[in-house]
Amino acid sequence: METLVEFADSQTEQLAYVTKLNADLGELEQKVLSQEALLNEQAAHISKIEAENKRLRDKLGERFLLFDPLEEIPTEPTYVLDAPDGGITLDYDPLRVTPSLLTYLEKGQTNPQGKAKAEFGPRFGEQLKRYGRIPFGVERWHAVTVSIPPSWEYDGNKTSIIDFHGTEDPSEIGIGRNASLSVMIGNRRLYGWRLWSDNPDQTGNENRVVTFEQAIPTTGGIFRVVFRTVFDWKPNGKGETDIWLDFGQGLVQKFSERGPNAYNDAEGPYFKIGVYAPAWNRGDTTPSGSKPKRLWWYDLRIAGPGALLSDMA
């Protein structure tokens, strides 16, 4: 009798094992299908921008980056990657004219400070994990093309994708700095903000204006944005801000201002691109979507004094 019981128990365990194995195989199959869908989506975006890449290659050849001859700018810049769990994929040199950079963020991915972000930016100089600061009072040009996939989930919250972020002083006791200039994806719209403050300690809202607002097509959108800046926080200083957008019809100037565009800090802002979803920050209870946020980036160019808009187009 004991032998029959032991056999029955063994058979039950085997069935349970087979059931679990089938479930694991099903889960693995779903992961493979999800990965195939991602690869297909990426391939579709690459095919969409091949024609634009060819136009840019024919126009620029191998000249992909312009710098002014300041000592702090090396010929070969390196980069800061601020991305939890491998949220950035570099397929090629990210500054060349090619689809080269994917920023990817899943809900629940946060950095040690609890921020939901996957960001990328140039590092000038030898300090590790430090974005290159943009000097006050010096002309700078930044341009990059962004591809928003049709699968992007518009949940009513703003996701920051391009920032010229303020560099708060170590002794600052306020609430911290935001971005002097920023581009965000909102409810099927693209937004730009300009902020500044001459207060050395940030204790309240900054002086803020909307620089542009642009509808995003239902099929997704590929756009290029160009910034020309001279950063200065003084109300009667040398601040200059010019912004152009191209949604496939050529560059159109969306904003031009002569006035303060930075924060009262010892150092100027730093430039970064990627995905920052504040509604996904650790502890935030804002209702939000759950689909991963993916953006493709290419043709990043940075230039100093004397550059032309045509160099950035």
PDB file of C-alpha atoms in Angstrom:
ATOM      1  CA  MET A   1       0.000   0.000   0.000  1.00  0.00           C
ATOM      2  CA  GLU A   2       2.840   2.350   0.850  1.00  0.00           C
ATOM      3  CA  THR A   3       4.361   1.726  -2.578  1.00  0.00           C
ATOM      4  CA  LEU A   4       1.134   2.774  -4.305  1.00  0.00           C
ATOM      5  CA  VAL A   5       0.949   5.992  -2.254  1.00  0.00           C
ATOM      6  CA  GLU A   6       4.560   6.814  -3.024  1.00  0.00           C
ATOM      7  CA  PHE A   7       3.890   6.247  -6.744  1.00  0.00           C
ATOM      8  CA  ALA A   8       0.830   8.497  -6.648  1.00  0.00           C
ATOM      9  CA  ASP A   9       2.759  11.253  -4.891  1.00  0.00           C
ATOM     10  CA  SER A  10       5.555  10.967  -7.421  1.00  0.00           C
ATOM     11  CA  GLN A  11       3.122  11.168 -10.324  1.00  0.00           C
ATOM     12  CA  THR A  12       1.485  14.278  -8.799  1.00  0.00           C
ATOM     13  CA  GLU A  13       4.875  15.947  -8.434  1.00  0.00           C
ATOM     14  CA  GLN A  14       5.728  15.123 -12.033  1.00  0.00           C
ATOM     15  CA  LEU A  15       2.480  16.616 -13.281  1.00  0.00           C
ATOM     16  CA  ALA A  16       3.082  19.754 -11.224  1.00  0.00           C
ATOM     17  CA  TYR A  17       6.594  20.003 -12.634  1.00  0.00           C
ATOM     18  CA  VAL A  18       5.343  19.622 -16.211  1.00  0.00           C
ATOM     19  CA  THR A  19       2.650  22.246 -15.607  1.00  0.00           C
ATOM     20  CA  LYS A  20       5.236  24.698 -14.252  1.00  0.00           C
ATOM     21  CA  LEU A  21       7.573  23.949 -17.144  1.00  0.00           C
ATOM     22  CA  ASN A  22       4.830  24.688 -19.655  1.00  0.00           C
ATOM     23  CA  ALA A  23       4.045  27.967 -17.870  1.00  0.00           C
ATOM     24  CA  ASP A  24       7.728  28.968 -17.926  1.00  0.00           C
ATOM     25  CA  LEU A  25       7.929  28.143 -21.634  1.00  0.00           C
ATOM     26  CA  GLY A  26       4.836  30.229 -22.269  1.00  0.00           C
ATOM     27  CA  GLU A  27       6.351  33.179 -20.413  1.00  0.00           C
ATOM     28  CA  LEU A  28       9.605  32.803 -22.339  1.00  0.00           C
ATOM     29  CA  GLU A  29       7.686  32.711 -25.626  1.00  0.00           C
ATOM     30  CA  GLN A  30       5.916  35.955 -24.698  1.00  0.00           C
ATOM     31  CA  LYS A  31       9.265  37.596 -23.914  1.00  0.00           C
ATOM     32  CA  VAL A  32      10.638  36.479 -27.283  1.00  0.00           C
ATOM     33  CA  LEU A  33       7.562  37.844 -29.060  1.00  0.00           C
ATOM     34  CA  SER A  34       7.903  41.125 -27.168  1.00  0.00           C
ATOM     35  CA  GLN A  35      11.576  41.386 -28.144  1.00  0.00           C
ATOM     36  CA  GLU A  36      10.716  40.634 -31.778  1.00  0.00           C
ATOM     37  CA  ALA A  37       8.069  43.375 -31.690  1.00  0.00           C
ATOM     38  CA  LEU A  38      10.634  45.834 -30.326  1.00  0.00           C
ATOM     39  CA  LEU A  39      13.140  44.889 -33.040  1.00  0.00           C
ATOM     40  CA  ASN A  40      10.464  45.252 -35.721  1.00  0.00           C
ATOM     41  CA  GLU A  41       9.493  48.666 -34.352  1.00  0.00           C
ATOM     42  CA  GLN A  42      13.107  49.786 -34.337  1.00  0.00           C
ATOM     43  CA  ALA A  43      13.622  48.507 -37.892  1.00  0.00           C
ATOM     44  CA  ALA A  44      10.544  50.420 -39.039  1.00  0.00           C
ATOM     45  CA  HIS A  45      11.887  53.649 -37.565  1.00  0.00           C
ATOM     46  CA  ILE A  46      15.297  53.143 -39.110  1.00  0.00           C
ATOM     47  CA  SER A  47      13.731  52.646 -42.539  1.00  0.00           C
ATOM     48  CA  LYS A  48      11.694  55.845 -42.108  1.00  0.00           C
ATOM     49  CA  ILE A  49      14.742  57.986 -41.469  1.00  0.00           C
ATOM     50  CA  GLU A  50      17.140  56.425 -43.998  1.00  0.00           C
ATOM     51  CA  ALA A  51      16.137  58.955 -46.658  1.00  0.00           C
ATOM     52  CA  GLU A  52      16.755  61.852 -44.264  1.00  0.00           C
ATOM     53  CA  ASN A  53      20.091  60.355 -43.231  1.00  0.00           C
ATOM     54  CA  LYS A  54      21.173  60.123 -46.875  1.00  0.00           C
ATOM     55  CA  ARG A  55      20.281  63.777 -47.394  1.00  0.00           C
ATOM     56  CA  LEU A  56      22.346  64.747 -44.353  1.00  0.00           C
ATOM     57  CA  ARG A  57      25.293  62.552 -45.382  1.00  0.00           C
ATOM     58  CA  ASP A  58      25.303  64.038 -48.860  1.00  0.00           C
ATOM     59  CA  LYS A  59      25.260  67.520 -47.348  1.00  0.00           C
ATOM     60  CA  LEU A  60      27.751  67.076 -44.521  1.00  0.00           C
ATOM     61  CA  GLY A  61      29.979  64.172 -45.469  1.00  0.00           C
ATOM     62  CA  GLU A  62      31.921  63.106 -42.394  1.00  0.00           C
ATOM     63  CA  ARG A  63      31.744  66.493 -40.682  1.00  0.00           C
ATOM     64  CA  PHE A  64      29.454  65.721 -37.790  1.00  0.00           C
ATOM     65  CA  LEU A  65      30.573  67.912 -34.894  1.00  0.00           C
ATOM     66  CA  LEU A  66      31.647  71.549 -34.604  1.00  0.00           C
ATOM     67  CA  PHE A  67      33.465  73.063 -31.627  1.00  0.00           C
ATOM     68  CA  ASP A  68      34.841  76.441 -30.811  1.00  0.00           C
ATOM     69  CA  PRO A  69      38.556  76.426 -29.958  1.00  0.00           C
ATOM     70  CA  LEU A  70      38.103  76.712 -26.192  1.00  0.00           C
ATOM     71  CA  GLU A  71      40.663  74.701 -24.266  1.00  0.00           C
ATOM     72  CA  GLU A  72      37.962  72.932 -22.262  1.00  0.00           C
ATOM     73  CA  ILE A  73      36.505  71.271 -25.379  1.00  0.00           C
ATOM     74  CA  PRO A  74      38.558  68.248 -26.536  1.00  0.00           C
ATOM     75  CA  THR A  75      38.472  66.921 -30.083  1.00  0.00           C
ATOM     76  CA  GLU A  76      36.962  63.646 -28.888  1.00  0.00           C
ATOM     77  CA  PRO A  77      34.304  64.267 -26.237  1.00  0.00           C
ATOM     78  CA  THR A  78      33.152  61.480 -23.957  1.00  0.00           C
ATOM     79  CA  TYR A  79      29.730  61.019 -22.479  1.00  0.00           C
ATOM     80  CA  VAL A  80      27.815  60.657 -19.246  1.00  0.00           C
ATOM     81  CA  LEU A  81      25.252  57.856 -19.114  1.00  0.00           C
ATOM     82  CA  ASP A  82      22.656  58.224 -16.368  1.00  0.00           C
ATOM     83  CA  ALA A  83      20.386  55.256 -16.970  1.00  0.00           C
ATOM     84  CA  PRO A  84      19.126  52.576 -14.566  1.00  0.00           C
ATOM     85  CA  ASP A  85      19.272  48.957 -15.692  1.00  0.00           C
ATOM     86  CA  GLY A  86      20.846  49.623 -19.061  1.00  0.00           C
ATOM     87  CA  GLY A  87      18.283  52.133 -20.328  1.00  0.00           C
ATOM     88  CA  ILE A  88      20.567  53.437 -23.088  1.00  0.00           C
ATOM     89  CA  THR A  89      21.803  51.569 -26.150  1.00  0.00           C
ATOM     90  CA  LEU A  90      24.642  52.971 -28.244  1.00  0.00           C
ATOM     91  CA  ASP A  91      24.776  51.246 -31.622  1.00  0.00           C
ATOM     92  CA  TYR A  92      27.249  53.611 -33.290  1.00  0.00           C
ATOM     93  CA  ASP A  93      29.133  56.779 -32.507  1.00  0.00           C
ATOM     94  CA  PRO A  94      26.166  58.791 -31.185  1.00  0.00           C
ATOM     95  CA  LEU A  95      27.271  62.030 -32.827  1.00  0.00           C
ATOM     96  CA  ARG A  96      27.451  60.677 -36.369  1.00  0.00           C
ATOM     97  CA  VAL A  97      24.691  61.065 -38.913  1.00  0.00           C
ATOM     98  CA  THR A  98      23.013  57.721 -38.274  1.00  0.00           C
ATOM     99  CA  PRO A  99      20.235  56.245 -36.133  1.00  0.00           C
ATOM    100  CA  SER A 100      22.447  55.540 -33.191  1.00  0.00           C
ATOM    101  CA  LEU A 101      20.918  56.070 -29.788  1.00  0.00           C
ATOM    102  CA  LEU A 102      17.940  54.421 -28.110  1.00  0.00           C
ATOM    103  CA  THR A 103      16.771  55.622 -24.705  1.00  0.00           C
ATOM    104  CA  TYR A 104      14.471  53.162 -22.975  1.00  0.00           C
ATOM    105  CA  LEU A 105      12.704  53.466 -19.638  1.00  0.00           C
ATOM    106  CA  GLU A 106      10.368  51.029 -17.917  1.00  0.00           C
ATOM    107  CA  LYS A 107       8.041  51.936 -15.085  1.00  0.00           C
ATOM    108  CA  GLY A 108       9.788  51.068 -11.832  1.00  0.00           C
ATOM    109  CA  GLN A 109      13.300  51.809 -13.109  1.00  0.00           C
ATOM    110  CA  THR A 110      14.811  54.574 -10.981  1.00  0.00           C
ATOM    111  CA  ASN A 111      18.295  55.837 -10.196  1.00  0.00           C
ATOM    112  CA  PRO A 112      19.687  55.863  -6.625  1.00  0.00           C
ATOM    113  CA  GLN A 113      17.929  59.194  -6.001  1.00  0.00           C
ATOM    114  CA  GLY A 114      14.570  57.659  -6.951  1.00  0.00           C
ATOM    115  CA  LYS A 115      14.292  59.516 -10.279  1.00  0.00           C
ATOM    116  CA  ALA A 116      12.802  57.680 -13.281  1.00  0.00           C
ATOM    117  CA  LYS A 117      15.251  58.634 -16.011  1.00  0.00           C
ATOM    118  CA  ALA A 118      17.472  57.319 -18.795  1.00  0.00           C
ATOM    119  CA  GLU A 119      19.611  60.254 -19.918  1.00  0.00           C
ATOM    120  CA  PHE A 120      22.739  60.959 -21.907  1.00  0.00           C
ATOM    121  CA  GLY A 121      25.003  63.961 -22.414  1.00  0.00           C
ATOM    122  CA  PRO A 122      28.515  65.093 -23.342  1.00  0.00           C
ATOM    123  CA  ARG A 123      31.251  65.268 -20.729  1.00  0.00           C
ATOM    124  CA  PHE A 124      33.975  67.827 -21.406  1.00  0.00           C
ATOM    125  CA  GLY A 125      37.141  67.518 -19.355  1.00  0.00           C
ATOM    126  CA  GLU A 126      38.386  64.676 -17.196  1.00  0.00           C
ATOM    127  CA  GLN A 127      35.903  64.574 -14.304  1.00  0.00           C
ATOM    128  CA  LEU A 128      33.981  61.310 -14.341  1.00  0.00           C
ATOM    129  CA  LYS A 129      30.170  61.209 -14.299  1.00  0.00           C
ATOM    130  CA  ARG A 130      29.863  64.943 -14.746  1.00  0.00           C
ATOM    131  CA  TYR A 131      28.059  66.630 -17.614  1.00  0.00           C
ATOM    132  CA  GLY A 132      29.926  69.380 -19.437  1.00  0.00           C
ATOM    133  CA  ARG A 133      28.862  72.787 -18.135  1.00  0.00           C
ATOM    134  CA  ILE A 134      28.070  75.506 -20.671  1.00  0.00           C
ATOM    135  CA  PRO A 135      29.883  78.739 -19.761  1.00  0.00           C
ATOM    136  CA  PHE A 136      27.853  81.879 -19.145  1.00  0.00           C
ATOM    137  CA  GLY A 137      28.106  84.539 -21.837  1.00  0.00           C
ATOM    138  CA  VAL A 138      29.332  82.222 -24.623  1.00  0.00           C
ATOM    139  CA  GLU A 139      27.393  81.392 -27.783  1.00  0.00           C
ATOM    140  CA  ARG A 140      26.494  77.714 -28.114  1.00  0.00           C
ATOM    141  CA  TRP A 141      24.529  75.718 -30.675  1.00  0.00           C
ATOM    142  CA  HIS A 142      22.872  72.357 -29.986  1.00  0.00           C
ATOM    143  CA  ALA A 143      20.803  70.334 -32.468  1.00  0.00           C
ATOM    144  CA  VAL A 144      19.376  66.818 -32.396  1.00  0.00           C
ATOM    145  CA  THR A 145      16.713  64.780 -34.181  1.00  0.00           C
ATOM    146  CA  VAL A 146      14.195  62.751 -32.159  1.00  0.00           C
ATOM    147  CA  SER A 147      11.909  59.929 -33.285  1.00  0.00           C
ATOM    148  CA  ILE A 148       8.749  59.370 -31.211  1.00  0.00           C
ATOM    149  CA  PRO A 149       7.259  55.921 -31.972  1.00  0.00           C
ATOM    150  CA  PRO A 150       3.532  55.368 -32.604  1.00  0.00           C
ATOM    151  CA  SER A 151       3.487  53.163 -29.497  1.00  0.00           C
ATOM    152  CA  TRP A 152       4.257  56.112 -27.189  1.00  0.00           C
ATOM    153  CA  GLU A 153       1.624  56.207 -24.428  1.00  0.00           C
ATOM    154  CA  TYR A 154       0.177  59.672 -23.864  1.00  0.00           C
ATOM    155  CA  ASP A 155      -1.123  59.558 -20.287  1.00  0.00           C
ATOM    156  CA  GLY A 156      -1.575  63.285 -19.648  1.00  0.00           C
ATOM    157  CA  ASN A 157       1.780  63.687 -17.879  1.00  0.00           C
ATOM    158  CA  LYS A 158       4.777  65.542 -19.265  1.00  0.00           C
ATOM    159  CA  THR A 159       7.952  63.572 -19.986  1.00  0.00           C
ATOM    160  CA  SER A 160      11.126  65.631 -20.258  1.00  0.00           C
ATOM    161  CA  ILE A 161      13.320  64.646 -23.215  1.00  0.00           C
ATOM    162  CA  ILE A 162      15.791  67.562 -23.711  1.00  0.00           C
ATOM    163  CA  ASP A 163      17.176  69.663 -20.865  1.00  0.00           C
ATOM    164  CA  PHE A 164      19.672  72.448 -20.338  1.00  0.00           C
ATOM    165  CA  HIS A 165      19.668  71.849 -16.604  1.00  0.00           C
ATOM    166  CA  GLY A 166      20.727  74.373 -13.991  1.00  0.00           C
ATOM    167  CA  THR A 167      23.818  73.608 -11.902  1.00  0.00           C
ATOM    168  CA  GLU A 168      22.969  74.473  -8.317  1.00  0.00           C
ATOM    169  CA  ASP A 169      25.786  75.593  -6.041  1.00  0.00           C
ATOM    170  CA  PRO A 170      26.963  73.120  -3.365  1.00  0.00           C
ATOM    171  CA  SER A 171      25.982  75.571  -0.606  1.00  0.00           C
ATOM    172  CA  GLU A 172      22.491  76.175  -1.979  1.00  0.00           C
ATOM    173  CA  ILE A 173      19.730  75.585   0.568  1.00  0.00           C
ATOM    174  CA  GLY A 174      16.664  76.089  -1.641  1.00  0.00           C
ATOM    175  CA  ILE A 175      14.457  73.584  -3.435  1.00  0.00           C
ATOM    176  CA  GLY A 176      16.948  72.904  -6.233  1.00  0.00           C
ATOM    177  CA  ARG A 177      17.212  73.915  -9.861  1.00  0.00           C
ATOM    178  CA  ASN A 178      15.179  72.875 -12.869  1.00  0.00           C
ATOM    179  CA  ALA A 179      16.062  73.120 -16.555  1.00  0.00           C
ATOM    180  CA  SER A 180      16.744  76.575 -17.984  1.00  0.00           C
ATOM    181  CA  LEU A 181      15.478  75.269 -21.323  1.00  0.00           C
ATOM    182  CA  SER A 182      13.535  72.074 -21.836  1.00  0.00           C
ATOM    183  CA  VAL A 183      11.526  70.083 -24.357  1.00  0.00           C
ATOM    184  CA  MET A 184       8.744  67.789 -23.119  1.00  0.00           C
ATOM    185  CA  ILE A 185       6.231  65.356 -24.547  1.00  0.00           C
ATOM    186  CA  GLY A 186       2.753  65.978 -23.170  1.00  0.00           C
ATOM    187  CA  ASN A 187      -0.743  64.915 -24.200  1.00  0.00           C
ATOM    188  CA  ARG A 188       0.069  64.295 -27.881  1.00  0.00           C
ATOM    189  CA  ARG A 189       1.871  67.613 -27.961  1.00  0.00           C
ATOM    190  CA  LEU A 190       5.476  68.762 -27.834  1.00  0.00           C
ATOM    191  CA  TYR A 191       6.221  71.587 -25.397  1.00  0.00           C
ATOM    192  CA  GLY A 192       9.159  73.911 -24.793  1.00  0.00           C
ATOM    193  CA  TRP A 193       9.872  75.919 -21.629  1.00  0.00           C
ATOM    194  CA  ARG A 194      12.327  78.676 -20.745  1.00  0.00           C
ATOM    195  CA  LEU A 195      13.057  79.340 -17.061  1.00  0.00           C
ATOM    196  CA  TRP A 196      15.378  81.672 -15.159  1.00  0.00           C
ATOM    197  CA  SER A 197      15.983  83.070 -11.690  1.00  0.00           C
ATOM    198  CA  ASP A 198      18.397  85.653 -10.297  1.00  0.00           C
ATOM    199  CA  ASN A 199      17.822  84.302  -6.768  1.00  0.00           C
ATOM    200  CA  PRO A 200      20.933  82.432  -5.577  1.00  0.00           C
ATOM    201  CA  ASP A 201      18.686  80.085  -3.546  1.00  0.00           C
ATOM    202  CA  GLN A 202      15.646  78.654  -5.285  1.00  0.00           C
ATOM    203  CA  THR A 203      12.684  79.067  -2.917  1.00  0.00           C
ATOM    204  CA  GLY A 204       9.743  79.230  -5.322  1.00  0.00           C
ATOM    205  CA  ASN A 205       8.644  79.065  -8.932  1.00  0.00           C
ATOM    206  CA  GLU A 206      10.969  80.512 -11.533  1.00  0.00           C
ATOM    207  CA  ASN A 207      10.207  83.058 -14.241  1.00  0.00           C
ATOM    208  CA  ARG A 208       8.752  80.665 -16.807  1.00  0.00           C
ATOM    209  CA  VAL A 209       7.419  81.040 -20.355  1.00  0.00           C
ATOM    210  CA  VAL A 210       6.298  78.512 -22.961  1.00  0.00           C
ATOM    211  CA  THR A 211       8.711  78.693 -25.900  1.00  0.00           C
ATOM    212  CA  PHE A 212       6.603  76.576 -28.274  1.00  0.00           C
ATOM    213  CA  GLU A 213       3.766  74.049 -28.474  1.00  0.00           C
ATOM    214  CA  GLN A 214       3.471  71.611 -31.367  1.00  0.00           C
ATOM    215  CA  ALA A 215       0.973  68.818 -32.118  1.00  0.00           C
ATOM    216  CA  ILE A 216       2.456  65.324 -32.551  1.00  0.00           C
ATOM    217  CA  PRO A 217       0.941  63.230 -35.400  1.00  0.00           C
ATOM    218  CA  THR A 218      -1.026  60.130 -34.398  1.00  0.00           C
ATOM    219  CA  THR A 219       1.485  58.037 -36.340  1.00  0.00           C
ATOM    220  CA  GLY A 220       4.322  59.280 -34.136  1.00  0.00           C
ATOM    221  CA  GLY A 221       6.728  61.978 -35.123  1.00  0.00           C
ATOM    222  CA  ILE A 222      10.273  62.644 -36.262  1.00  0.00           C
ATOM    223  CA  PHE A 223      11.408  66.168 -35.521  1.00  0.00           C
ATOM    224  CA  ARG A 224      14.613  68.151 -35.322  1.00  0.00           C
ATOM    225  CA  VAL A 225      15.202  70.900 -32.788  1.00  0.00           C
ATOM    226  CA  VAL A 226      17.970  73.521 -32.910  1.00  0.00           C
ATOM    227  CA  PHE A 227      18.985  75.757 -30.002  1.00  0.00           C
ATOM    228  CA  ARG A 228      21.195  78.839 -30.203  1.00  0.00           C
ATOM    229  CA  THR A 229      21.962  80.176 -26.717  1.00  0.00           C
ATOM    230  CA  VAL A 230      24.018  82.647 -24.766  1.00  0.00           C
ATOM    231  CA  PHE A 231      23.250  81.795 -21.149  1.00  0.00           C
ATOM    232  CA  ASP A 232      23.040  84.603 -18.581  1.00  0.00           C
ATOM    233  CA  TRP A 233      20.905  84.928 -15.448  1.00  0.00           C
ATOM    234  CA  LYS A 234      21.220  88.701 -15.060  1.00  0.00           C
ATOM    235  CA  PRO A 235      18.015  90.613 -15.926  1.00  0.00           C
ATOM    236  CA  ASN A 236      20.035  93.185 -17.898  1.00  0.00           C
ATOM    237  CA  GLY A 237      22.698  90.761 -19.046  1.00  0.00           C
ATOM    238  CA  LYS A 238      23.627  89.122 -22.340  1.00  0.00           C
ATOM    239  CA  GLY A 239      21.146  86.244 -22.412  1.00  0.00           C
ATOM    240  CA  GLU A 240      19.971  85.117 -25.855  1.00  0.00           C
ATOM    241  CA  THR A 241      17.675  82.233 -26.792  1.00  0.00           C
ATOM    242  CA  ASP A 242      16.664  81.082 -30.281  1.00  0.00           C
ATOM    243  CA  ILE A 243      14.821  77.814 -31.009  1.00  0.00           C
ATOM    244  CA  TRP A 244      13.894  76.224 -34.345  1.00  0.00           C
ATOM    245  CA  LEU A 245      11.768  73.117 -35.032  1.00  0.00           C
ATOM    246  CA  ASP A 246      11.554  70.940 -38.143  1.00  0.00           C
ATOM    247  CA  PHE A 247       8.698  68.419 -38.435  1.00  0.00           C
ATOM    248  CA  GLY A 248       9.598  67.539 -42.017  1.00  0.00           C
ATOM    249  CA  GLN A 249       8.865  70.916 -43.613  1.00  0.00           C
ATOM    250  CA  GLY A 250      12.185  72.626 -42.884  1.00  0.00           C
ATOM    251  CA  LEU A 251      13.338  74.572 -39.851  1.00  0.00           C
ATOM    252  CA  VAL A 252      10.860  77.118 -38.505  1.00  0.00           C
ATOM    253  CA  GLN A 253      11.847  79.539 -35.748  1.00  0.00           C
ATOM    254  CA  LYS A 254       9.528  79.021 -32.782  1.00  0.00           C
ATOM    255  CA  PHE A 255      11.129  81.278 -30.190  1.00  0.00           C
ATOM    256  CA  SER A 256      13.510  84.227 -30.058  1.00  0.00           C
ATOM    257  CA  GLU A 257      14.262  86.240 -26.931  1.00  0.00           C
ATOM    258  CA  ARG A 258      16.946  88.565 -25.628  1.00  0.00           C
ATOM    259  CA  GLY A 259      16.916  88.339 -21.857  1.00  0.00           C
ATOM    260  CA  PRO A 260      17.822  86.117 -18.899  1.00  0.00           C
ATOM    261  CA  ASN A 261      17.692  82.363 -19.502  1.00  0.00           C
ATOM    262  CA  ALA A 262      19.653  80.744 -16.658  1.00  0.00           C
ATOM    263  CA  TYR A 263      19.987  80.500 -12.880  1.00  0.00           C
ATOM    264  CA  ASN A 264      22.121  82.553 -10.511  1.00  0.00           C
ATOM    265  CA  ASP A 265      24.812  79.923  -9.950  1.00  0.00           C
ATOM    266  CA  ALA A 266      28.585  79.743 -10.187  1.00  0.00           C
ATOM    267  CA  GLU A 267      28.429  77.459 -13.243  1.00  0.00           C
ATOM    268  CA  GLY A 268      26.220  77.448 -16.295  1.00  0.00           C
ATOM    269  CA  PRO A 269      23.749  74.713 -17.239  1.00  0.00           C
ATOM    270  CA  TYR A 270      24.496  71.321 -18.758  1.00  0.00           C
ATOM    271  CA  PHE A 271      22.910  69.662 -21.798  1.00  0.00           C
ATOM    272  CA  LYS A 272      21.332  66.196 -21.739  1.00  0.00           C
ATOM    273  CA  ILE A 273      18.823  64.175 -23.734  1.00  0.00           C
ATOM    274  CA  GLY A 274      16.787  61.064 -22.989  1.00  0.00           C
ATOM    275  CA  VAL A 275      13.677  60.180 -20.993  1.00  0.00           C
ATOM    276  CA  TYR A 276      12.755  61.605 -17.594  1.00  0.00           C
ATOM    277  CA  ALA A 277       9.265  60.693 -16.346  1.00  0.00           C
ATOM    278  CA  PRO A 278       8.595  62.487 -13.022  1.00  0.00           C
ATOM    279  CA  ALA A 279       5.258  60.661 -12.623  1.00  0.00           C
ATOM    280  CA  TRP A 280       7.290  57.436 -12.362  1.00  0.00           C
ATOM    281  CA  ASN A 281       9.607  58.715  -9.630  1.00  0.00           C
ATOM    282  CA  ARG A 282       9.827  56.550  -6.546  1.00  0.00           C
ATOM    283  CA  GLY A 283       6.960  57.400  -4.200  1.00  0.00           C
ATOM    284  CA  ASP A 284       5.005  59.470  -6.737  1.00  0.00           C
ATOM    285  CA  THR A 285       1.314  58.563  -6.833  1.00  0.00           C
ATOM    286  CA  THR A 286       0.337  60.532  -9.940  1.00  0.00           C
ATOM    287  CA  PRO A 287      -1.885  58.373 -12.212  1.00  0.00           C
ATOM    288  CA  SER A 288       0.236  57.379 -15.193  1.00  0.00           C
ATOM    289  CA  GLY A 289       0.580  54.859 -17.996  1.00  0.00           C
ATOM    290  CA  SER A 290       2.703  51.751 -17.779  1.00  0.00           C
ATOM    291  CA  LYS A 291       4.093  51.187 -21.275  1.00  0.00           C
ATOM    292  CA  PRO A 292       7.886  51.501 -21.629  1.00  0.00           C
ATOM    293  CA  LYS A 293       9.033  54.870 -22.975  1.00  0.00           C
ATOM    294  CA  ARG A 294      11.325  54.586 -26.000  1.00  0.00           C
ATOM    295  CA  LEU A 295      12.893  57.341 -28.070  1.00  0.00           C
ATOM    296  CA  TRP A 296      15.371  57.149 -30.934  1.00  0.00           C
ATOM    297  CA  TRP A 297      17.939  59.911 -31.383  1.00  0.00           C
ATOM    298  CA  TYR A 298      20.387  60.776 -34.143  1.00  0.00           C
ATOM    299  CA  ASP A 299      22.464  63.513 -35.732  1.00  0.00           C
ATOM    300  CA  LEU A 300      23.445  65.329 -32.537  1.00  0.00           C
ATOM    301  CA  ARG A 301      25.607  68.392 -33.249  1.00  0.00           C
ATOM    302  CA  ILE A 302      27.185  70.876 -30.849  1.00  0.00           C
ATOM    303  CA  ALA A 303      28.845  74.080 -32.028  1.00  0.00           C
ATOM    304  CA  GLY A 304      30.416  77.189 -30.586  1.00  0.00           C
ATOM    305  CA  PRO A 305      30.642  80.860 -31.610  1.00  0.00           C
ATOM    306  CA  GLY A 306      30.500  81.561 -35.324  1.00  0.00           C
ATOM    307  CA  ALA A 307      28.376  78.554 -36.305  1.00  0.00           C
ATOM    308  CA  LEU A 308      25.479  79.035 -38.691  1.00  0.00           C
ATOM    309  CA  LEU A 309      21.939  77.683 -38.658  1.00  0.00           C
ATOM    310  CA  SER A 310      22.785  75.809 -41.859  1.00  0.00           C
ATOM    311  CA  ASP A 311      25.472  73.903 -39.900  1.00  0.00           C
ATOM    312  CA  MET A 312      22.759  72.556 -37.615  1.00  0.00           C
ATOM    313  CA  ALA A 313      20.001  71.817 -40.162  1.00  0.00           C
TER     314      ALA A 313
END
